[in-house]
Amino acid sequence: MGEYRFLISSSPHIHSGESVQRIMFSVAGALLLPTIAGVYFFGYRALILVVTTTLAAVLTEAIFQKLRGKPVTVWDGSAIVTGMLLALNLPPGLPLWMAVVGSVISIALGKMIYGGLGTNPFNPALVGRVFLTVTFPVQMTTWINPVDGTTGATPLALMKMQGIPTDYVRLFIGNVGGCIGETSAIAILLGGLYLIYRGYVDWRIPASYLGTVAVLSFILGGDPIFHLLAGGLMLGAFFMATDMVTTPVTKLGRIIFGIGAGIFVVLIRFYGGYPEGVSFSILLMNAFTPIINRLTVPRIYGEVKTR
Amino acid sequence: MNQYTRMIVVLLIFSVLSGAVLAFSYELANPKIQEQAQKNLEASIKNVLPGITKYEQVEKEGLTFYIGLDDQGNKKGIAFKATGQGFGGPIEMMVGYDPKEGKLTGLQILSMAETPGLGARIQEPTFTDQFKGKSVNDPFEPKKDVQVITGATISPAGVASGIKSALEKVTKIYPVGGDY
Amino acid sequence: MASVMLVSLLSMGGLSLLLGAGLAYASKKFAVETDPRVDAINEVLPGANCGACGYPGCSGLAGAIVEGKAPVNACLVGGPAVAKKISEIMGVSDTGASVERKIARVLCQGGKTEAKLKAEYYGVKSCRAASMVNGGPKGCPFGCIGFGDCAKVCPVGAITMSENGLPVIDEEKCTGCGLCAKECPKFVITLTSVKNEVHVRCRATLKAKDTRDVCKVGCIACKQCEKACPFDAIHVVNNVAIIDYEKCRNCMKCVEKCPTKAITSAFAKRKKAVINDNCIGCTICAKNCPVNAISGEVKKKHEVNEELCIGCSICAEKCPKNAIAMVRGECDIKTGSFSACSVVK
Amino acid sequence: MYQLVKDFFNGLWNENPTFKMIIGMCPTLAVTTAAMNGIAMGLATTFVLVFSSLLISLLRNFIPAKVRIPCYIIVIATFVTVVDLFMAGYFPAMYKILGLYIPLIVVNCIIMARAEAFASKVTPMRAIADALGMGLGFTWAITLIGAVRELMGSGTLFGFPVFGENVTRWVIMLLPPGAFITMGVLLGIMNLLTRRGVKNTQCH
Amino acid sequence: MKELLLIIAGSVLVNNFVLSRFLGECPFLGVSKKLETAISMGFATTFVLTMTSVATYFIQFYILEPFGLSRFLQIVSFILVIASLVQLVEMVILKTSPALYKALGIYLPLITTNCAVLGLALLIAIKRYNLIQSIAFGLGAGIGFTLAMALMAGIREEMEFGDVPEALRGVAIVLITAGLLSMAFLGFSGLIPM
Amino acid sequence: MLKTFSGGIHPPYNKELTKHKPVEKAKLPQKVIIPMSQHVGAPCEPVVKVGDYVKVGQKIGEAKAFVSAPIHASVSGKVVAVEPRPHASGAPVMSVVIESDGMDEVYEGVKPPKSLDELTPDEIKNLIRDAGIVGMGGAGFPTQVKLSPPPGKTIDTIIVNGAECEPYLTADHRLMVERPDDVVLGLRAIMKATGVKRAYIGIEDNKPDAIEAMKEAVKGFNGIEVVPLATKYPQGGEKQLIYAITGREVPSGGLPMDVHVIVDNAGTCAAIANVLKTGMPLIERITTVTGAGVKEPKNLLVRIGTPVEELIEQCGGFNGEPGKVIMGGPMMGISQAQLEVPVMKGTSGVLVLQKSEVKTNEPMPCIRCARCVDACPIRLLPTYLGKFAERGMWDEAERYHALDCIECGCCAYVCPANIPLTQLIRLAKNRILASKKK
Ligand SMILES: Cc1cc2nc3c(=O)[nH]c(=O)nc-3n(C[C@H](O)[C@H](O)[C@H](O)COP(=O)(O)O)c2cc1C
Ligand SMILES: Cc1cc2nc3c(=O)[nH]c(=O)nc-3n(C[C@H](O)[C@H](O)[C@H](O)COP(=O)(O)O)c2cc1C
Ligand SMILES: Cc1cc2nc3c(=O)[nH]c(=O)nc-3n(C[C@H](O)[C@H](O)[C@H](O)COP(=O)(O)O)c2cc1C
Ligand SMILES: Cc1cc2nc3c(=O)[nH]c(=O)nc-3n(C[C@H](O)[C@H](O)[C@H](O)CO)c2cc1C
Ligand code: SF4
Ligand code: SF4
Ligand code: SF4
Ligand code: SF4
Ligand code: FES
């Protein structure tokens, strides 16, 4: 009986079986819903964009790791999520080469220089998206109308510049101008709820984020439902503000994160130079995340007050 | 000498010397600086009032006007400064106005803090030239009678509203068709 | 012109008088005792207050250096020149030569190929962490675990982990700080004087059979070394041989005898005695040689049998005429020409 | 003589203020929207650096330690004001761009650092050599940064179109983020270069 | 009141001294390694900036301008006054409250030769703020500086855990991070007409 | 709502393997290896020599310190060795090896004491001490020490820990179903020894039969209440149990007695009952031998010192290729390299996992998903503690309360990145304590 050589390790000896890969591919799966909606409304061009950014993101990560002589870990799926989310945040008519630039910036500057998965302070897809917004403002604000294929303004820009509202049903279903993935609130909601159900997304962030925007826009005399449905808020709240790497680890911290992001969105939408502030709000709160983590360390079981 | 006195004395020597050097340099450079400022002003006035060779400065109701004259001393138009609120800060401009025709004769941006490559393109002739010959009674609304720059609507709007609000005062002092 | 000049002179003069007087008064009134070294270092530092060192300003760094929190070369702007001056002020210099230099030694040779594993280990790749799991995966409870905690902690990078999973110490680099010895959960590393060349590289107090079961190169307490040692310097205590370095003369006899090669030394560096022409043939050396390696007639120059000499240096110490030199490495002992190799004092 | 040459080259590479000592970052980041600005700012700084170093070196035994810093500041501020005045008078276009940052040469850490660390301790000749090296080292470094940002942000180099008129410009390069990112990436590249250099010297 | 709030908000968010005006970069890059230090430094700077705003207001509008000296004695007098004031305050704090000195005082000398302080003084002169506005501006600039310092320090503490490429370690990665941070702050551009 | 605590996890329980199997008496072992260190505190000193003949219940190890407990022979026979032998912790420990003569002769000194009603509190404590009773819930703290709080500390509540939250294990479960009266008798002895009038028996609600049996057994005894608890790991952790039942929190760094509570395992109570009834010291215990790696999982009544090997043989040997042998449960047990290790007073289970069940996935980078944070019953931030430990930042780890970690394993269980968080935190605790000693 003594011939066997056993394994020794520290307890625990069993594991939940959950893995990073499974989480990432689930998110990618959930993202397929808004992707399909985007392709439905904007045509094959949107699909090409999604495929391009995803491939570019994965390749960038692989090349970066090869150059550093580190193991290539693109199969953890996080680069795929980043790539998809970047495309979903782009106007459907963006030149492909710009999308590739966005992917490279996302992964290289947004993620790999900090050491890769799990170490980046900012949401990589949003780093890419905001970089593009600031770098190529004209192309990034040229919107295609899903109905007739002409260019036009997004509902938020119409509201901000001319004060014209768009009706809720169209916003909810998604046949309005905007980024590929942000048009259809219903598709995002379904994907997001699935992730909450699977436990990959903490409901606290979307709830506090959307709640803050609704309340504040109401107080400031805006139309809360319009502000919830228009622009990238839904996509941001369910898929981007919830990126676990760049958001607080404590429950209270996540609520603060959502509220802070909500305040920034309303500030920018109502008073800022840009019609939309979701990307900026999340990036800004990403910067606050380490401090939030520090300040919201939970009171541990049996903590004794010292001094 | 006690160390504190020495401290004070050395400091004093240094400051006084520095004061002397600076006052001297200032005397040297100041005329040149004034000259430059004058030259810039003159250039911008000439730019917005084509065809003039000299100008007169007039103060009216707290505003400064530069009345442009040609070789023969004929009045060719009025230049004045206007300020608009842009994307990155105030936009200062020189506007040329011909009261006889009730039209603008030119626009030059004197200073601004708009984004390079975007809002900053309001300095380019392609933008400023559209105001040449524009009637002062136009609405000055972006995207309607004022062409904007793609991706940057705020800066042109700032220029337009700056001119419009300045014109409101100016046309009261120098009404269209009136003498000056 | 004149008036501008006058006003500017007056106002600058007035301003500086005011501020100078204020400062002078304040520095008198609010004088505070400080560590003179802080001031001295402050003098030496560039005073740029750039913050590049990570401390708030030069005086912040000066304070930190005096408190020992910052290294003397923390100032980037000042560079090595400033670092040198600061080290003078702080009195840290590398002239600690009076103390005998000690270096770290690894007392285990049971690497991947020699030592048996009792189990597979899965978990944090740290010796200490692994040692807390069932004592680690090695069959020998005393053996090196091989995850290199020692290498990680060495401040000068003197330790590398060999292919075989054992730490190798670069004796040149090692400063003898002893951090590795403190870090090792198995107490495999110890500091001994550089002069000691023979080491028992096993600490296993297991019984002979158990040791043999888990490791090919362990000490099996056979006492061969004890018998071989001409100086009574090595003894088996609690199943493992231990060298008394007071007595050990680096003769390496025990090393020759050890059946498992648990005792090691660098044979190539073994010393040999060489007798030169100062020899008056007093025979003292021959009488004292523990291995009878010296022969010669009275009043004639003696000779060393290279084969027999174990390099214990006794003869050299006893020789009244300083006619014997201890020499390292390969050299022609017959002719006494040892220019190419080092003479050991 | 050899010492002087060494002092001079020190600032150009080994102890380059921008890429090695990483000081004087404000002007480095602020004015480098074009290569030409870099040259102008660099030369202005060099001027102040050289003259203040010279003066401080000359007066090094005269100034009491307690008021050392205020005295240096006065000397430096004086030269800066001189540059400011003459630039405004003779190079108005450049003055408009460098604007606020000319007065800020006063607090550029490079100048104080060299005054304290070097000029106040050596002969006037060496002080000048060092100041020139540091100043020119600063100049080439910020000109390089300016060139990169200008090339990508405006498609021009020293004002001349490089890529033709219709190329897409990378607006971000002219904005604050572009400054930080360009500087960071260039610094990374410099680190790579130096490290390789170090490795080579170790081999010999 | 609203105007003062706008001045403060503007100098914190829209025209943040560190992230969009490039003032005070050296301490921002150097002293942002630890959150506690960064915040202390921030508070010390805020204090000095507010003090400077008052001092320079009086010098500019009661000495320099009345005597026509502002064009050429501005720099010298500002920097001289700032340096002396800071030194004075430092001595006073050191004597009166060693605890406060440990928390704030040690940062003071670092602040003297910091662009932010002189920059503030010059900007007050340029913008022709009145006394209250100047104080608000100084306070806002200080808060903005503290905010940028704190954010960067927080990020840097977490950056310790990542495997940053060799060549980028140290200031390089901090600069790039500052770039991303300043990119996020661009969201505020156009927020408040300045 | 059932009573419980914050955090925690729901691992698969796998108790079906043994929960309906009555406790079987294990075969008398051929040889027992009795380590002199089976408890928290000072090891015992052997009082027998090689060649001595000993009988069941005879004292073979003397406890010299206050925090210690004597050790008794569990079989009769000859002492064949007194030397260091493998121990569950890995390092060899001084042990007495007895070769059984198969007679199972009881030591003359073993006699039933007076009845509980006649015993004074001090007599009860002495009985418990002399019988070598230590906590049987795992930690092995000498029970008599627990029952003697230092002056100034008052106790108002006794909690019997019948939670048995560890997956797989059913030793306490079977005990409570089969011998509920013993548990109650032991508890009453403890109550009498400490003069406490109120006691709770906490049992997870996945053991309805045990709850029933205990409820039946406490009938007629005032002040004893059976409390069903939510089924959640680590419900049986002392701190979690105290919080769930009394709402009190043991202060950080403190002991249950700081909140006036004593917690004792159900098995411990039964062992006390055994002493009261027969006078036999602690020489055997119930151990669950289970897991997919053994052919017939069983609950066995085992003599202390029986090598694990023999237990596995009695359960039909290995089933398939064994990958891991664990003493204790899967969440907190210690994996073993050698099968010679003996069962000790605290060994509630022997779990054998098949090779295919044992995962050795390489850790990935932490994605800061905070699952560990949500799972930690102490509300620590394991992700940070792990990072500090990886980088040797012991001071920071201490500031983030590493020392409060109860090593329950919840964080490592849930971590999707497979980071051995619990081990890292253990490492940190080890280093922090080491630097404190200096
Ligand atoms: C959008 C959303 C909002 C929710 N709001 C709440 C809530 O306000 N309060 C609550 O207790 N649970 C709420 N839930 C239920 C939670 O999903 C879940 O039951 C709860 O957070 C678990 O608590 P724990 O994480 O503290 O164990 C909400 C779920 C969703 C999807
Ligand atoms: C970094 C950055 C700088 C900008 N600068 C300006 C500017 O200087 N002037 C301007 O009008 N718009 C500027 N914009 C764009 C405005 O924020 C806004 O999107 C635009 O004016 C809307 O114009 P549109 O209706 O033509 O899309 C900038 C955008 C970015 C990203
Ligand atoms: C995470 C954790 C889980 C535990 N689970 C149990 C358990 O299920 N049953 C138990 O009796 N003791 C358990 N314990 C041990 C108890 O905390 C406590 O030590 C024991 O109940 C005290 O009783 P004893 O001294 O009689 O063993 C656990 C401890 C920890 C840290
Ligand atoms: C719920 C969830 C949301 C995510 N959101 C983003 C995102 O917004 N942007 C992104 O680049 N990656 C996202 N990721 C992928 C991954 O976390 C990200 O690439 C890391 O930031 C890389 O370190 C997400 C992952 C999960 C599980
Ligand atoms: S010597 Fe010690 S610390 Fe070094 S690898 Fe071996 S066990 Fe680890
Ligand atoms: S840690 Fe110290 S003693 Fe050990 S090898 Fe390195 S320098 Fe030598
Ligand atoms: S569970 Fe694992 S991956 Fe998630 S935060 Fe904790 S350590 Fe990181
Ligand atoms: S092992 Fe420690 S840190 Fe992890 S969940 Fe349990 S108590 Fe918390
Ligand atoms: S250059 Fe601005 S603070 Fe140093």
PDB file of C-alpha atoms in Angstrom, chain C residues 104-176:
ATOM      1  CA  ALA C 104      27.247  31.890   3.578  1.00  0.00           C
ATOM      2  CA  ARG C 105      27.570  28.118   3.022  1.00  0.00           C
ATOM      3  CA  VAL C 106      24.900  25.717   1.899  1.00  0.00           C
ATOM      4  CA  LEU C 107      24.874  22.633   4.098  1.00  0.00           C
ATOM      5  CA  CYS C 108      22.823  20.345   1.920  1.00  0.00           C
ATOM      6  CA  GLN C 109      23.671  18.596  -1.300  1.00  0.00           C
ATOM      7  CA  GLY C 110      20.405  16.782  -1.758  1.00  0.00           C
ATOM      8  CA  GLY C 111      19.187  18.294  -4.984  1.00  0.00           C
ATOM      9  CA  LYS C 112      16.668  16.901  -7.390  1.00  0.00           C
ATOM     10  CA  THR C 113      18.916  14.051  -8.467  1.00  0.00           C
ATOM     11  CA  GLU C 114      20.236  13.008  -5.057  1.00  0.00           C
ATOM     12  CA  ALA C 115      17.327  13.382  -2.673  1.00  0.00           C
ATOM     13  CA  LYS C 116      14.073  11.466  -2.714  1.00  0.00           C
ATOM     14  CA  LEU C 117      10.717  13.173  -2.549  1.00  0.00           C
ATOM     15  CA  LYS C 118       8.163  11.799  -0.155  1.00  0.00           C
ATOM     16  CA  ALA C 119       5.294  13.495  -1.943  1.00  0.00           C
ATOM     17  CA  GLU C 120       4.381  15.865  -4.746  1.00  0.00           C
ATOM     18  CA  TYR C 121       3.937  19.407  -3.556  1.00  0.00           C
ATOM     19  CA  TYR C 122       1.401  21.841  -4.921  1.00  0.00           C
ATOM     20  CA  GLY C 123       1.149  25.364  -3.656  1.00  0.00           C
ATOM     21  CA  VAL C 124       3.064  28.550  -3.059  1.00  0.00           C
ATOM     22  CA  LYS C 125       6.548  28.282  -4.451  1.00  0.00           C
ATOM     23  CA  SER C 126       8.346  29.358  -1.339  1.00  0.00           C
ATOM     24  CA  CYS C 127      10.517  27.211   0.897  1.00  0.00           C
ATOM     25  CA  ARG C 128       8.898  28.493   4.041  1.00  0.00           C
ATOM     26  CA  ALA C 129       5.389  27.997   2.750  1.00  0.00           C
ATOM     27  CA  ALA C 130       6.254  24.481   1.584  1.00  0.00           C
ATOM     28  CA  SER C 131       7.951  23.654   4.858  1.00  0.00           C
ATOM     29  CA  MET C 132       4.672  24.436   6.576  1.00  0.00           C
ATOM     30  CA  VAL C 133       2.947  21.761   4.503  1.00  0.00           C
ATOM     31  CA  ASN C 134       3.960  18.486   6.031  1.00  0.00           C
ATOM     32  CA  GLY C 135       7.524  19.686   6.380  1.00  0.00           C
ATOM     33  CA  GLY C 136       7.901  20.014   2.644  1.00  0.00           C
ATOM     34  CA  PRO C 137       8.027  17.458  -0.131  1.00  0.00           C
ATOM     35  CA  LYS C 138      11.565  16.219   0.472  1.00  0.00           C
ATOM     36  CA  GLY C 139      11.990  12.848   2.097  1.00  0.00           C
ATOM     37  CA  CYS C 140      14.667  14.298   4.336  1.00  0.00           C
ATOM     38  CA  PRO C 141      13.140  16.621   6.885  1.00  0.00           C
ATOM     39  CA  PHE C 142      16.414  18.534   7.077  1.00  0.00           C
ATOM     40  CA  GLY C 143      17.056  18.997   3.389  1.00  0.00           C
ATOM     41  CA  CYS C 144      16.926  22.070   1.205  1.00  0.00           C
ATOM     42  CA  ILE C 145      13.469  22.524  -0.270  1.00  0.00           C
ATOM     43  CA  GLY C 146      14.850  24.359  -3.244  1.00  0.00           C
ATOM     44  CA  PHE C 147      12.361  27.118  -3.952  1.00  0.00           C
ATOM     45  CA  GLY C 148      15.064  29.681  -3.393  1.00  0.00           C
ATOM     46  CA  ASP C 149      13.722  31.851  -0.577  1.00  0.00           C
ATOM     47  CA  CYS C 150      17.367  32.484   0.209  1.00  0.00           C
ATOM     48  CA  ALA C 151      18.087  33.654  -3.329  1.00  0.00           C
ATOM     49  CA  LYS C 152      15.091  35.982  -3.215  1.00  0.00           C
ATOM     50  CA  VAL C 153      16.203  37.612  -0.014  1.00  0.00           C
ATOM     51  CA  CYS C 154      19.882  38.088  -0.837  1.00  0.00           C
ATOM     52  CA  PRO C 155      20.380  41.821  -1.266  1.00  0.00           C
ATOM     53  CA  VAL C 156      23.419  41.470  -3.492  1.00  0.00           C
ATOM     54  CA  GLY C 157      22.206  38.663  -5.705  1.00  0.00           C
ATOM     55  CA  ALA C 158      24.921  36.313  -4.520  1.00  0.00           C
ATOM     56  CA  ILE C 159      22.681  33.256  -4.603  1.00  0.00           C
ATOM     57  CA  THR C 160      21.512  31.481  -7.709  1.00  0.00           C
ATOM     58  CA  MET C 161      19.467  28.307  -7.820  1.00  0.00           C
ATOM     59  CA  SER C 162      21.157  25.521  -9.717  1.00  0.00           C
ATOM     60  CA  GLU C 163      19.474  23.263 -12.248  1.00  0.00           C
ATOM     61  CA  ASN C 164      19.548  20.669  -9.566  1.00  0.00           C
ATOM     62  CA  GLY C 165      17.460  22.855  -7.288  1.00  0.00           C
ATOM     63  CA  LEU C 166      20.105  23.873  -4.799  1.00  0.00           C
ATOM     64  CA  PRO C 167      21.347  27.326  -3.950  1.00  0.00           C
ATOM     65  CA  VAL C 168      24.827  28.196  -5.177  1.00  0.00           C
ATOM     66  CA  ILE C 169      26.621  31.008  -3.432  1.00  0.00           C
ATOM     67  CA  ASP C 170      28.908  33.364  -5.261  1.00  0.00           C
ATOM     68  CA  GLU C 171      31.617  33.732  -2.653  1.00  0.00           C
ATOM     69  CA  GLU C 172      32.914  36.925  -4.212  1.00  0.00           C
ATOM     70  CA  LYS C 173      29.585  38.682  -4.021  1.00  0.00           C
ATOM     71  CA  CYS C 174      28.424  37.431  -0.648  1.00  0.00           C
ATOM     72  CA  THR C 175      28.796  40.086   2.012  1.00  0.00           C
ATOM     73  CA  GLY C 176      28.045  37.770   4.877  1.00  0.00           C
TER      74      GLY C 176
END
